[in-house]
mmCIF file of C-alpha atoms and ligand atoms in Angstrom:
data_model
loop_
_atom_site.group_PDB
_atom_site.id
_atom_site.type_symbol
_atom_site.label_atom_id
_atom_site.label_comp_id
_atom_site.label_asym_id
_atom_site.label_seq_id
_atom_site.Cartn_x
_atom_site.Cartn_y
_atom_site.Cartn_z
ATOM 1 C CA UNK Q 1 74.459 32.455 40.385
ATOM 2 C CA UNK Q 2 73.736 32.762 36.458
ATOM 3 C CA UNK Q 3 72.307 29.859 35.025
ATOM 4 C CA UNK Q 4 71.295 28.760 31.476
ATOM 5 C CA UNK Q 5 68.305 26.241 32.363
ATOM 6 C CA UNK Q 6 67.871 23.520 29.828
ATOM 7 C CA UNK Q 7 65.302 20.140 29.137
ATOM 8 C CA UNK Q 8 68.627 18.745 31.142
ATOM 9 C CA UNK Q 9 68.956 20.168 33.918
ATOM 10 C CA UNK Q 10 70.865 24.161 34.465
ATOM 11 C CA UNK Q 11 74.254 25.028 33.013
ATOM 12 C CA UNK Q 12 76.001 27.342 35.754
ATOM 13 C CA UNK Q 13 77.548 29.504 33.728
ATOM 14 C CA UNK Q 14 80.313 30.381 32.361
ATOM 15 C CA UNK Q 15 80.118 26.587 31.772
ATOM 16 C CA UNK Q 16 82.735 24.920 29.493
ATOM 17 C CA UNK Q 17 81.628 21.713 27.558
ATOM 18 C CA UNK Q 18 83.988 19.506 26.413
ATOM 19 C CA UNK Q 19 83.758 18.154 23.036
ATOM 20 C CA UNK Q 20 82.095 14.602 22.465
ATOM 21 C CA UNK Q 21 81.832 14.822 18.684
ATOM 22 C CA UNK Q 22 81.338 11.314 18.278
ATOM 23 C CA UNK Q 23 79.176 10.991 20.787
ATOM 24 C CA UNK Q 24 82.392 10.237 23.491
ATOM 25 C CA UNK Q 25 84.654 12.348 25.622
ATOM 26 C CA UNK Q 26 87.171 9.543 23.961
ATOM 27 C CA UNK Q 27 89.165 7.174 26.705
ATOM 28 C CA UNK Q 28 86.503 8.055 29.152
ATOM 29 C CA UNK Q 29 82.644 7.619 30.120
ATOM 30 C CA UNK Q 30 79.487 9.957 31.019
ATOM 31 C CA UNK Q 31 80.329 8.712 34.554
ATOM 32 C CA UNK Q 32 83.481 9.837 34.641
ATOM 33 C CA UNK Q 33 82.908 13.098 33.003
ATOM 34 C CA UNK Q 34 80.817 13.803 36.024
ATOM 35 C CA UNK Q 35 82.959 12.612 38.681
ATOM 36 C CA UNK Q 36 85.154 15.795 36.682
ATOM 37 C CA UNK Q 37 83.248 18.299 37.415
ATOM 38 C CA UNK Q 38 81.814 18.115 33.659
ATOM 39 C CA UNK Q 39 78.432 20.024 33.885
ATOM 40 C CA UNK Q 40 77.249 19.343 29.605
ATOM 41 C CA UNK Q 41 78.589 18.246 26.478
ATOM 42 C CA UNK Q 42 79.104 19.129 23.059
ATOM 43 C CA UNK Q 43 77.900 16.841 20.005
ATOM 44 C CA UNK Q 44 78.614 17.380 16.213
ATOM 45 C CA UNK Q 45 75.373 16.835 14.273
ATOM 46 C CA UNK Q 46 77.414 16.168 11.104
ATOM 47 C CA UNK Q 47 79.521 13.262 12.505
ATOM 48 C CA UNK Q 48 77.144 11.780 14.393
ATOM 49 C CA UNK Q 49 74.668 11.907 11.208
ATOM 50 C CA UNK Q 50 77.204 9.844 9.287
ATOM 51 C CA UNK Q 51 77.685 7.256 11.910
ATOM 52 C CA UNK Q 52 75.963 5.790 13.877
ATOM 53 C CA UNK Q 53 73.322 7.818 11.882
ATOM 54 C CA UNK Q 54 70.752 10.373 13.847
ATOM 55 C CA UNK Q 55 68.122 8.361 12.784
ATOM 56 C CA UNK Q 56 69.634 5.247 15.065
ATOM 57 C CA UNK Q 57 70.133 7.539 17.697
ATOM 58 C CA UNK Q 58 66.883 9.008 17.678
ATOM 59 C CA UNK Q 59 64.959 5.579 17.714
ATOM 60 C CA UNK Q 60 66.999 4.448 20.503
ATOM 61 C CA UNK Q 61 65.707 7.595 22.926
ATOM 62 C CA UNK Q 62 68.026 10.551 21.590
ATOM 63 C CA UNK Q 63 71.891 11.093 22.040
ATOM 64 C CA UNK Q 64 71.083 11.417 26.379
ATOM 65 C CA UNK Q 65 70.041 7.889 26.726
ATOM 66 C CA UNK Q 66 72.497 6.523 23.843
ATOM 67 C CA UNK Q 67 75.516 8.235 25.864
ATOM 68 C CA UNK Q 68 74.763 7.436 29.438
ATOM 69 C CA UNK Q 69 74.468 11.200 30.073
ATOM 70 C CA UNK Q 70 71.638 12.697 31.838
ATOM 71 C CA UNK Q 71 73.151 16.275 31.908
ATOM 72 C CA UNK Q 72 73.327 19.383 29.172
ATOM 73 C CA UNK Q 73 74.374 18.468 25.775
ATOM 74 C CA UNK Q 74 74.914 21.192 22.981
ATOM 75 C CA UNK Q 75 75.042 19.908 19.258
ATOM 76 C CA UNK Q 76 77.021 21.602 16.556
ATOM 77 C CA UNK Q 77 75.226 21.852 13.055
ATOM 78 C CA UNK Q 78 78.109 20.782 11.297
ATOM 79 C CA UNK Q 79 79.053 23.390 8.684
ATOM 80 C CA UNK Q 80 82.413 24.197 10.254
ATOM 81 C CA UNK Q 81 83.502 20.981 9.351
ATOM 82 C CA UNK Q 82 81.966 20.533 5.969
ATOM 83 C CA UNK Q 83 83.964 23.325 5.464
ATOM 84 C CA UNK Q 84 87.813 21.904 6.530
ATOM 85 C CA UNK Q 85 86.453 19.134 4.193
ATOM 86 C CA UNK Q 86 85.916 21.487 0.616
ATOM 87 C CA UNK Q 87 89.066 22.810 2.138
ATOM 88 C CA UNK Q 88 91.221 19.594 1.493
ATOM 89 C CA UNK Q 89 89.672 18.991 -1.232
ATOM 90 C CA UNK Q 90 87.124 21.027 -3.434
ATOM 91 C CA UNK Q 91 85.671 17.394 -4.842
ATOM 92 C CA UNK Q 92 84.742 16.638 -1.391
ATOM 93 C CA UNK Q 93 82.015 19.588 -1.101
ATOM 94 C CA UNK Q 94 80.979 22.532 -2.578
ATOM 95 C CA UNK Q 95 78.817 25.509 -1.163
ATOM 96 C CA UNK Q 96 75.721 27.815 -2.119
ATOM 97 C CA UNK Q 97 72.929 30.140 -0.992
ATOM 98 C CA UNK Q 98 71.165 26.685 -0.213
ATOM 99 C CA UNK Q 99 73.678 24.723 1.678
ATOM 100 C CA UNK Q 100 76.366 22.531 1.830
ATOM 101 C CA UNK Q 101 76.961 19.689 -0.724
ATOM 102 C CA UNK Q 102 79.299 17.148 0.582
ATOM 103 C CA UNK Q 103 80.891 13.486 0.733
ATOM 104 C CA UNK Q 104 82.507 12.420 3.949
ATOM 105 C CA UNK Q 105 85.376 10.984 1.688
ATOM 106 C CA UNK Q 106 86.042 10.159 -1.971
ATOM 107 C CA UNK Q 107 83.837 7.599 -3.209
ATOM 108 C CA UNK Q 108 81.186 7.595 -0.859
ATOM 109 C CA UNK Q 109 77.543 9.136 -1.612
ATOM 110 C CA UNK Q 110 76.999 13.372 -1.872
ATOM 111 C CA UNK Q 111 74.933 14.668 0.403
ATOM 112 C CA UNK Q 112 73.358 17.908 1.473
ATOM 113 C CA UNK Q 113 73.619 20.038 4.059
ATOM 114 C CA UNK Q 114 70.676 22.564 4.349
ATOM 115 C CA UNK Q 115 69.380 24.571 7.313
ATOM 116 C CA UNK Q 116 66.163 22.223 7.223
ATOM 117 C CA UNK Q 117 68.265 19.147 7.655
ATOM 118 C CA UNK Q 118 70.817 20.589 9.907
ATOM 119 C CA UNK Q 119 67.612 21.530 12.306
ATOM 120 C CA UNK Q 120 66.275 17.966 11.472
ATOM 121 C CA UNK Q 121 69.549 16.501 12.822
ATOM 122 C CA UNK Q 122 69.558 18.316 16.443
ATOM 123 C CA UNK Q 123 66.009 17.452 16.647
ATOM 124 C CA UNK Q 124 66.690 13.939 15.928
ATOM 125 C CA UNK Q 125 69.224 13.475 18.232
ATOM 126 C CA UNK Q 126 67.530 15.555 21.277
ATOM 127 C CA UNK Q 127 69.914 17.920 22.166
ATOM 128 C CA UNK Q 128 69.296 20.666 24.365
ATOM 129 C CA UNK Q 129 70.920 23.486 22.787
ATOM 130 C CA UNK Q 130 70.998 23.821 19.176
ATOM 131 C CA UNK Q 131 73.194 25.604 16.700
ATOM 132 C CA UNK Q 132 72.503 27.464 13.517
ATOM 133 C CA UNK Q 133 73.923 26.499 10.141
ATOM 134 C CA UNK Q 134 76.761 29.220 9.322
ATOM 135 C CA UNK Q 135 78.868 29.509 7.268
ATOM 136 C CA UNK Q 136 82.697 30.292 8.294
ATOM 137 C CA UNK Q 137 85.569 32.290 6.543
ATOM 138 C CA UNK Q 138 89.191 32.212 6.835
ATOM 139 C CA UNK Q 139 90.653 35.020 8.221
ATOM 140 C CA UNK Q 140 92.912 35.945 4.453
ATOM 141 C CA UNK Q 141 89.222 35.395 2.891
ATOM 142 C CA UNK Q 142 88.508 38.864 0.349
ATOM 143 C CA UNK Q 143 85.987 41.518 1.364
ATOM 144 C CA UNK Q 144 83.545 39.872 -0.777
ATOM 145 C CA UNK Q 145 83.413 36.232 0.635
ATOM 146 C CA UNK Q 146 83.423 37.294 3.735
ATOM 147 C CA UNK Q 147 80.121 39.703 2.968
ATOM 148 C CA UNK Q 148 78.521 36.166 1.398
ATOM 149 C CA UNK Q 149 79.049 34.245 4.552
ATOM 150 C CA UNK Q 150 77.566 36.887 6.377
ATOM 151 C CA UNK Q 151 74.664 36.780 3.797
ATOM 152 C CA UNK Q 152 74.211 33.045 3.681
ATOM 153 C CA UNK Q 153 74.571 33.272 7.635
ATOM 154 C CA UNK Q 154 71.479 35.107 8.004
ATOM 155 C CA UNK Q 155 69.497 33.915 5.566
ATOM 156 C CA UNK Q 156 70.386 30.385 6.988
ATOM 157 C CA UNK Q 157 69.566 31.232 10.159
ATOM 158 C CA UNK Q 158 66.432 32.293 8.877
ATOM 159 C CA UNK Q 159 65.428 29.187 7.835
ATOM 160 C CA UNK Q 160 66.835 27.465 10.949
ATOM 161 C CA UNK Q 161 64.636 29.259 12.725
ATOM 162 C CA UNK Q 162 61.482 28.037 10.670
ATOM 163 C CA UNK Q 163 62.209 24.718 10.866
ATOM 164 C CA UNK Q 164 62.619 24.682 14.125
ATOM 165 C CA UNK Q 165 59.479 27.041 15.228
ATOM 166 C CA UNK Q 166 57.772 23.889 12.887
ATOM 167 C CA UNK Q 167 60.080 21.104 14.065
ATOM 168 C CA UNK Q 168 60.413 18.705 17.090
ATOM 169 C CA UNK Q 169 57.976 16.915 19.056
ATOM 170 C CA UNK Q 170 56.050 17.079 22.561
ATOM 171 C CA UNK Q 171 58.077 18.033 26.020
ATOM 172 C CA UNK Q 172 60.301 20.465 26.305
ATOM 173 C CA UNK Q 173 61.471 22.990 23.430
ATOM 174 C CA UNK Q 174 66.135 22.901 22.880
ATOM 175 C CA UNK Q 175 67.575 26.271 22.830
ATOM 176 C CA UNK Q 176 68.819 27.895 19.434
ATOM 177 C CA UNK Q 177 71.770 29.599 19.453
ATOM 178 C CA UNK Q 178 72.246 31.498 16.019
ATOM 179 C CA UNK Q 179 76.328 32.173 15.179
ATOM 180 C CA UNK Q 180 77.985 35.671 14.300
ATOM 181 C CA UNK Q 181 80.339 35.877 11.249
ATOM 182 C CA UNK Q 182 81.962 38.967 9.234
ATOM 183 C CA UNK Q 183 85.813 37.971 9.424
ATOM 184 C CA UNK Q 184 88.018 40.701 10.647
ATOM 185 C CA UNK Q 185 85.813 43.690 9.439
ATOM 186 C CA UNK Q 186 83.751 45.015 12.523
ATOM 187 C CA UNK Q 187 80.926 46.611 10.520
ATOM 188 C CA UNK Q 188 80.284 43.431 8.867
ATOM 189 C CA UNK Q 189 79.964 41.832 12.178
ATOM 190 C CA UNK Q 190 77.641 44.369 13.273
ATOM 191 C CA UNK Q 191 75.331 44.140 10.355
ATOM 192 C CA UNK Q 192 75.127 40.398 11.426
ATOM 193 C CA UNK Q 193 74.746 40.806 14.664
ATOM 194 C CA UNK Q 194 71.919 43.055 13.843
ATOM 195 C CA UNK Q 195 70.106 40.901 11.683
ATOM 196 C CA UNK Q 196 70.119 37.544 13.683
ATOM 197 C CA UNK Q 197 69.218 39.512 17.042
ATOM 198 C CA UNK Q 198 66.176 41.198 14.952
ATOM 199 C CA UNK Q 199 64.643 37.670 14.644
ATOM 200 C CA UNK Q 200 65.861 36.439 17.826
ATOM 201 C CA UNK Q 201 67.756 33.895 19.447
ATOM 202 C CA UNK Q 202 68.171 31.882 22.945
ATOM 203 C CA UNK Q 203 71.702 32.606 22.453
ATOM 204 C CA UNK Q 204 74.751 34.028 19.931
ATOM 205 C CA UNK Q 205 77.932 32.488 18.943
ATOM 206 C CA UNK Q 206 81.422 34.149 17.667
ATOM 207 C CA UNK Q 207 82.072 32.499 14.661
ATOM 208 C CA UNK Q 208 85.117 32.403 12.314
ATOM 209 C CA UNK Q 209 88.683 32.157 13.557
ATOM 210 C CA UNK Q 210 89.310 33.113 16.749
ATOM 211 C CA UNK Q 211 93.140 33.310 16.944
ATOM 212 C CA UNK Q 212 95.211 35.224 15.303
ATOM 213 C CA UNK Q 213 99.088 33.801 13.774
ATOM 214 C CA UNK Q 214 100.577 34.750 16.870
ATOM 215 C CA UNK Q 215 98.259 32.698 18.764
ATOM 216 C CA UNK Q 216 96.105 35.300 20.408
ATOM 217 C CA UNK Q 217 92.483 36.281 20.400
ATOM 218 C CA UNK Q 218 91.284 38.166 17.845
ATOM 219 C CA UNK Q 219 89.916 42.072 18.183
ATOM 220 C CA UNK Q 220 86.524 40.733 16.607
ATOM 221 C CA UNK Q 221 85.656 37.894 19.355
ATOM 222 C CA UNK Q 222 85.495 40.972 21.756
ATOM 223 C CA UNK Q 223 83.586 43.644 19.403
ATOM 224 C CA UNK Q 224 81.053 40.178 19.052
ATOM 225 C CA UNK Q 225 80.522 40.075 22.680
ATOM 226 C CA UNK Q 226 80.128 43.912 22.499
ATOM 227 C CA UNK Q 227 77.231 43.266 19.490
ATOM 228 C CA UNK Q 228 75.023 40.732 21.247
ATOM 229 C CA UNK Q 229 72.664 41.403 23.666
ATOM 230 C CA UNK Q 230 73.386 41.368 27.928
ATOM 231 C CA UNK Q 231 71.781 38.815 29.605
ATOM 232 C CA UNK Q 232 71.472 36.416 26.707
ATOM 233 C CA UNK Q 233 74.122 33.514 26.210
ATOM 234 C CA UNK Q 234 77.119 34.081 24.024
ATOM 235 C CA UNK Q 235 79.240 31.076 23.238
ATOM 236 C CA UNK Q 236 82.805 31.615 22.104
ATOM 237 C CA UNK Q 237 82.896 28.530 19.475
ATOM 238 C CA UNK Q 238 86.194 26.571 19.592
ATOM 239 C CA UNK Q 239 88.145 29.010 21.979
ATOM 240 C CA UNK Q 240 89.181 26.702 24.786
ATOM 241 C CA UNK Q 241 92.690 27.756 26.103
ATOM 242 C CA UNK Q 242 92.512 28.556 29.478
ATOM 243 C CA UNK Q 243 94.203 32.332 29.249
ATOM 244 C CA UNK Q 244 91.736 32.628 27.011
ATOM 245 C CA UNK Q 245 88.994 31.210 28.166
ATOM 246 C CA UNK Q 246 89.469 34.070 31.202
ATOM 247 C CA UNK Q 247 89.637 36.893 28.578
ATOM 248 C CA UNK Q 248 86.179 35.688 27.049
ATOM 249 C CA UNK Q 249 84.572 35.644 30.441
ATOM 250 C CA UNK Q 250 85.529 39.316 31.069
ATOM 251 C CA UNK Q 251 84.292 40.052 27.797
ATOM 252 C CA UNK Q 252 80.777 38.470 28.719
ATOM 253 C CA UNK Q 253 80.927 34.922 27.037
ATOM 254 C CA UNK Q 254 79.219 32.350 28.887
ATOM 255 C CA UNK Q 255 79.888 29.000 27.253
ATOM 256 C CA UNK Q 256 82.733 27.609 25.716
ATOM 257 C CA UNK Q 257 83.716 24.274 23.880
ATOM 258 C CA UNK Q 258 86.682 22.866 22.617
ATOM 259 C CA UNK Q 259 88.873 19.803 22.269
ATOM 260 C CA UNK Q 260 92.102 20.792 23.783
ATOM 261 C CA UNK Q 261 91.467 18.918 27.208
ATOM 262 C CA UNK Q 262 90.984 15.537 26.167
ATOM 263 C CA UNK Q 263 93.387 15.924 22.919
ATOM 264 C CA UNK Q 264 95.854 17.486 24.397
ATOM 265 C CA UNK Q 265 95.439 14.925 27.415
ATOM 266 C CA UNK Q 266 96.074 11.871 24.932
ATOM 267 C CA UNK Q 267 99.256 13.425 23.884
ATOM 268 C CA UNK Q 268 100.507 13.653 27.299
ATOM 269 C CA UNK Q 269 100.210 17.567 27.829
ATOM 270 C CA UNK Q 270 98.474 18.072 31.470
ATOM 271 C CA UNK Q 271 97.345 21.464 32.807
ATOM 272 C CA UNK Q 272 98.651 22.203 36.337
ATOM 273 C CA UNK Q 273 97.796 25.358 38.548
ATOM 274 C CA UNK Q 274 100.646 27.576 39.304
ATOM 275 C CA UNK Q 275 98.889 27.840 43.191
ATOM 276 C CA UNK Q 276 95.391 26.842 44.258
ATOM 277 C CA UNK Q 277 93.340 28.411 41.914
ATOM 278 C CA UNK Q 278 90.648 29.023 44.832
ATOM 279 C CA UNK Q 279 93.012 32.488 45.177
ATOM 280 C CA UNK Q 280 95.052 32.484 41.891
ATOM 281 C CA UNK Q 281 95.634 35.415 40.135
ATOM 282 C CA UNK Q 282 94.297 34.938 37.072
ATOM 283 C CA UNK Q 283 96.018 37.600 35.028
ATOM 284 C CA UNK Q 284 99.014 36.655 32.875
ATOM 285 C CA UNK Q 285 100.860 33.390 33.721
ATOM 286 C CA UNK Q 286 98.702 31.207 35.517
ATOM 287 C CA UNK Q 287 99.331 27.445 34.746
ATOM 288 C CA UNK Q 288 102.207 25.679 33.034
ATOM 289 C CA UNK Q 289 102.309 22.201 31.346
ATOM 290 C CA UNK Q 290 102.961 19.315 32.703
ATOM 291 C CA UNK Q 291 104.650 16.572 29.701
ATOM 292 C CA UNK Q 292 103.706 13.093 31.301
ATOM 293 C CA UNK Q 293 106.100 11.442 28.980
ATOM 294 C CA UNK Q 294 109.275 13.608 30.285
ATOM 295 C CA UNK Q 295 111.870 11.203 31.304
ATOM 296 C CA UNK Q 296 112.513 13.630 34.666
ATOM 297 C CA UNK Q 297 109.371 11.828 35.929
ATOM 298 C CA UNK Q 298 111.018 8.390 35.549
ATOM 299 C CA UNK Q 299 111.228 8.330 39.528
ATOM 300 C CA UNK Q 300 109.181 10.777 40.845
ATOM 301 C CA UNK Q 301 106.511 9.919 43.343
ATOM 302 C CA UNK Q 302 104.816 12.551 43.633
ATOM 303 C CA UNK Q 303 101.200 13.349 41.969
ATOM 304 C CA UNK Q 304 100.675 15.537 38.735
ATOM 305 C CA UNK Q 305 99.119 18.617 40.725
ATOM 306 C CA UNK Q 306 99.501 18.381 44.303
ATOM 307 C CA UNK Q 307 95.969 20.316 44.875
ATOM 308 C CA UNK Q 308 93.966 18.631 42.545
ATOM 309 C CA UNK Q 309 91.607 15.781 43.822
ATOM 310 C CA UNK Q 310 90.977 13.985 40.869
ATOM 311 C CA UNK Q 311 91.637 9.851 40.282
ATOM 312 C CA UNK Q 312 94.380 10.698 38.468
ATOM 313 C CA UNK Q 313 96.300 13.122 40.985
ATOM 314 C CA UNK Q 314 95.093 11.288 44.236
ATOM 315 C CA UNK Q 315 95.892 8.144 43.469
ATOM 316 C CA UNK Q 316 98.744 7.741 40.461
ATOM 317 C CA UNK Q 317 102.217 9.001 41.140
ATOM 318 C CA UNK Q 318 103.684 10.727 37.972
ATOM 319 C CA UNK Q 319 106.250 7.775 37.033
ATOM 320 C CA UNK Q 320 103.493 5.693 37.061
ATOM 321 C CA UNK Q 321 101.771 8.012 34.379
ATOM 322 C CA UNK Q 322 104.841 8.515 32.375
ATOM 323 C CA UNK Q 323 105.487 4.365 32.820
ATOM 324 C CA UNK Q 324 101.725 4.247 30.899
ATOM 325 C CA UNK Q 325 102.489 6.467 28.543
ATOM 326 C CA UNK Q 326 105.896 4.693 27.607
ATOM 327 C CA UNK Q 327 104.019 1.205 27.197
ATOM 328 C CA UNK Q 328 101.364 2.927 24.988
ATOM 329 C CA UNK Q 329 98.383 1.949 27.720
ATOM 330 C CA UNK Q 330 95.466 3.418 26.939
ATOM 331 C CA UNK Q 331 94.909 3.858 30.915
ATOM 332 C CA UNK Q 332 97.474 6.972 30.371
ATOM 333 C CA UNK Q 333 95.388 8.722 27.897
ATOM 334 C CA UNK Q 334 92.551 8.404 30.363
ATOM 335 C CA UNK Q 335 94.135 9.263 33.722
ATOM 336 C CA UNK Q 336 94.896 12.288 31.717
ATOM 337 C CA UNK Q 337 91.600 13.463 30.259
ATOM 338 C CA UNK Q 338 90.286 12.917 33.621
ATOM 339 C CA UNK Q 339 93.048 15.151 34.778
ATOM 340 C CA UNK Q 340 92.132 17.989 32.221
ATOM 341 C CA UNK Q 341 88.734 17.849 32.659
ATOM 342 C CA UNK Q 342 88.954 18.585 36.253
ATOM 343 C CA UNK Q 343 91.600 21.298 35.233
ATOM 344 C CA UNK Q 344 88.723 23.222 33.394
ATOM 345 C CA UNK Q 345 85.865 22.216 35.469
ATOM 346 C CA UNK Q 346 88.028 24.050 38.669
ATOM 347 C CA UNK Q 347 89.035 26.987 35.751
ATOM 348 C CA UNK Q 348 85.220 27.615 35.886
ATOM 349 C CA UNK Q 349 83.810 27.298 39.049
ATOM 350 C CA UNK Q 350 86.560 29.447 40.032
ATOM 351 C CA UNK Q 351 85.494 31.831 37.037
ATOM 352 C CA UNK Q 352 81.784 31.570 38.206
ATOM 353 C CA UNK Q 353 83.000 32.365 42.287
ATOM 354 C CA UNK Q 354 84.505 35.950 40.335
ATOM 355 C CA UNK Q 355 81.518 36.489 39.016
ATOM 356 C CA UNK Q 356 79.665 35.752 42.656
ATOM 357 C CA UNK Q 357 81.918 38.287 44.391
HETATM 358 ZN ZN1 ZN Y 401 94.343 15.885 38.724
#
């Protein structure tokens, strides 16, 4: 079996980690995330910087000990969502060769964003596998923006790199994973690719959009894979839905985060297997949706997914989830994100028994 080992224990990979970017699953616990099947956990630097502050975190033993998680936990540096912030508003943020400039919302204090500080920020809060700062595009972006993020890209992942050769403490060293951009043009990628791999990383990301408007993978998140080295990690940033997810894996990616679980969970969208997904085919069609708050499941007794253990599916018939989700109890948004969570943690250990065979 492939594994990425960490200070935390190994990832078996393809792993997917859910996104805590808070520093919570939301609705449920590091316990529970376990009982799942969860194997590690993403964190956003940026968020958690801004409250409770990395800085408390770090004082009271790192993000592992303030979580209740003892497993594999990935931290985000933060710059994809300084971004959607200049992107509401340009007084929120701006951008240069140096870093980000940015205030969380109007009238609170600017702050900066650099590679140092990003670095700084994983360090503080302990994480195990740390990401570059990058800088993102939209897909409509012109040839020229696109060839500055790939520009500030490198050069900030150049000075990731330094402060984290320079940075962190005794025990063991995190993993940095440095991110891929170039848009939609391939050679741009490649000159990125190129560049990043030349200084070397434990890992590469895809970075930039990774769906197109009719909802489907991009051409570039497989020419990335094709870029980056075998036998070193590639994480496919933000792709999470299942089909997808399988795509990815045939393409080489190893780890995968996203929120679509646990949100779509709290809005009452469940993943079921169409079968057992011990000896589903995975091509095409192979789950559908199941809408807890359907008023077809007024009466019906029976569990979400007949052939999924979880507390949710053993226990709980699906009136009795819809019933929560009708009073507003928060016990429905939990029953299912415990659900989903399961869903992907069976999506990939089925994914890694493929890979076995
Ligand atoms: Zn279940």
């Amino acid at each position: 079996m492939r594994v990425l080992a960490t200070a935390h224990g190994n990832l078996a990979l393809p792993a997917f980690l859910p996104d805590a970017t808070r520093g919570v699953l939301r609705l449920v616990d590091a316990e529970d995330a376990r009982d799942c099947g969860v194997q590690g956990l993403m964190v956003n630097a940026l968020h958690l910087s801004s409250q409770p502050g990395t800085t408390v975190i770090g004082k009271l033993g790192g993000i592992h000990r303030f979580m209740g998680w003892d497993g594999p936990v990935a931290s985000d540096s933060g710059g994809f969502q300084v971004l959607s912030l200049i992107a509401q508003s340009s007084s929120l943020g701006s951008v240069s060769d140096r870093g980000f400039s940015y205030r969380l919302a109007l009238g609170r204090p600017k702050q900066t964003l650099t590679p140092d500080r990003c670095i700084r920020l994983q360090f503080r809060l302990g994480a195990d596998l740390m990401f570059c700062l990058d800088e993102c595009t939209y897909p409509d972006d012109d040839p020229g923006r696109q060839r500055t993020s790939v520009e500030r890209s490198v050069r900030w992942a150049r000075e990731c790199r330094a402060a984290f050769d320079q940075g962190g403490g005794e025990g063991a060293r995190p993993l940095l994973f440095a991110v891929v951009q170039g848009g939609s043009d391939p050679d741009l990628r490649c000159e990125c690719a190129e560049q990043l791999i030349a200084m070397g990383f434990d890992g590469y990301g895809y970075g930039g959009w990774p769906i197109d408007k009719g909802g489907q993978l991009v051409e570039m998140v497989e020419h990335v894979a094709r870029l980056t080295p075998e036998g070193v990690p590639k994480h496919a940033l933000g792709i999470g839905k299942p089909e997808h997810v399988v795509r990815c894996v045939a393409w080489g990616y190893d780890l995968f985060d996203c929120t679509l679980p646990t949100r779509d969970a709290r809005h009452g969208r469940l993943y079921v297997f169409d079968g057992s997904p011990e000896t589903l085919r995975l091509r095409g069609s192979f789950y559908h949706y199941h809408y807890a708050e359907d008023d077809k499941h007024r009466r019906d007794p029976g569990p979400v997914d007949e052939t999924c253990a979880c507390l949710c599916c053993s226990r709980y018939s699906r009136a009795y989830l819809r019933h929560l989700f009708a009073i507003h109890d928060p016990l429905a948004g939990r029953l299912a994100t415990i659900h989903n969570l399961t869903f992907y943690a069976r999506l990939m250990e089925r994914l890694r028994t493929d890979g076995r065979r």
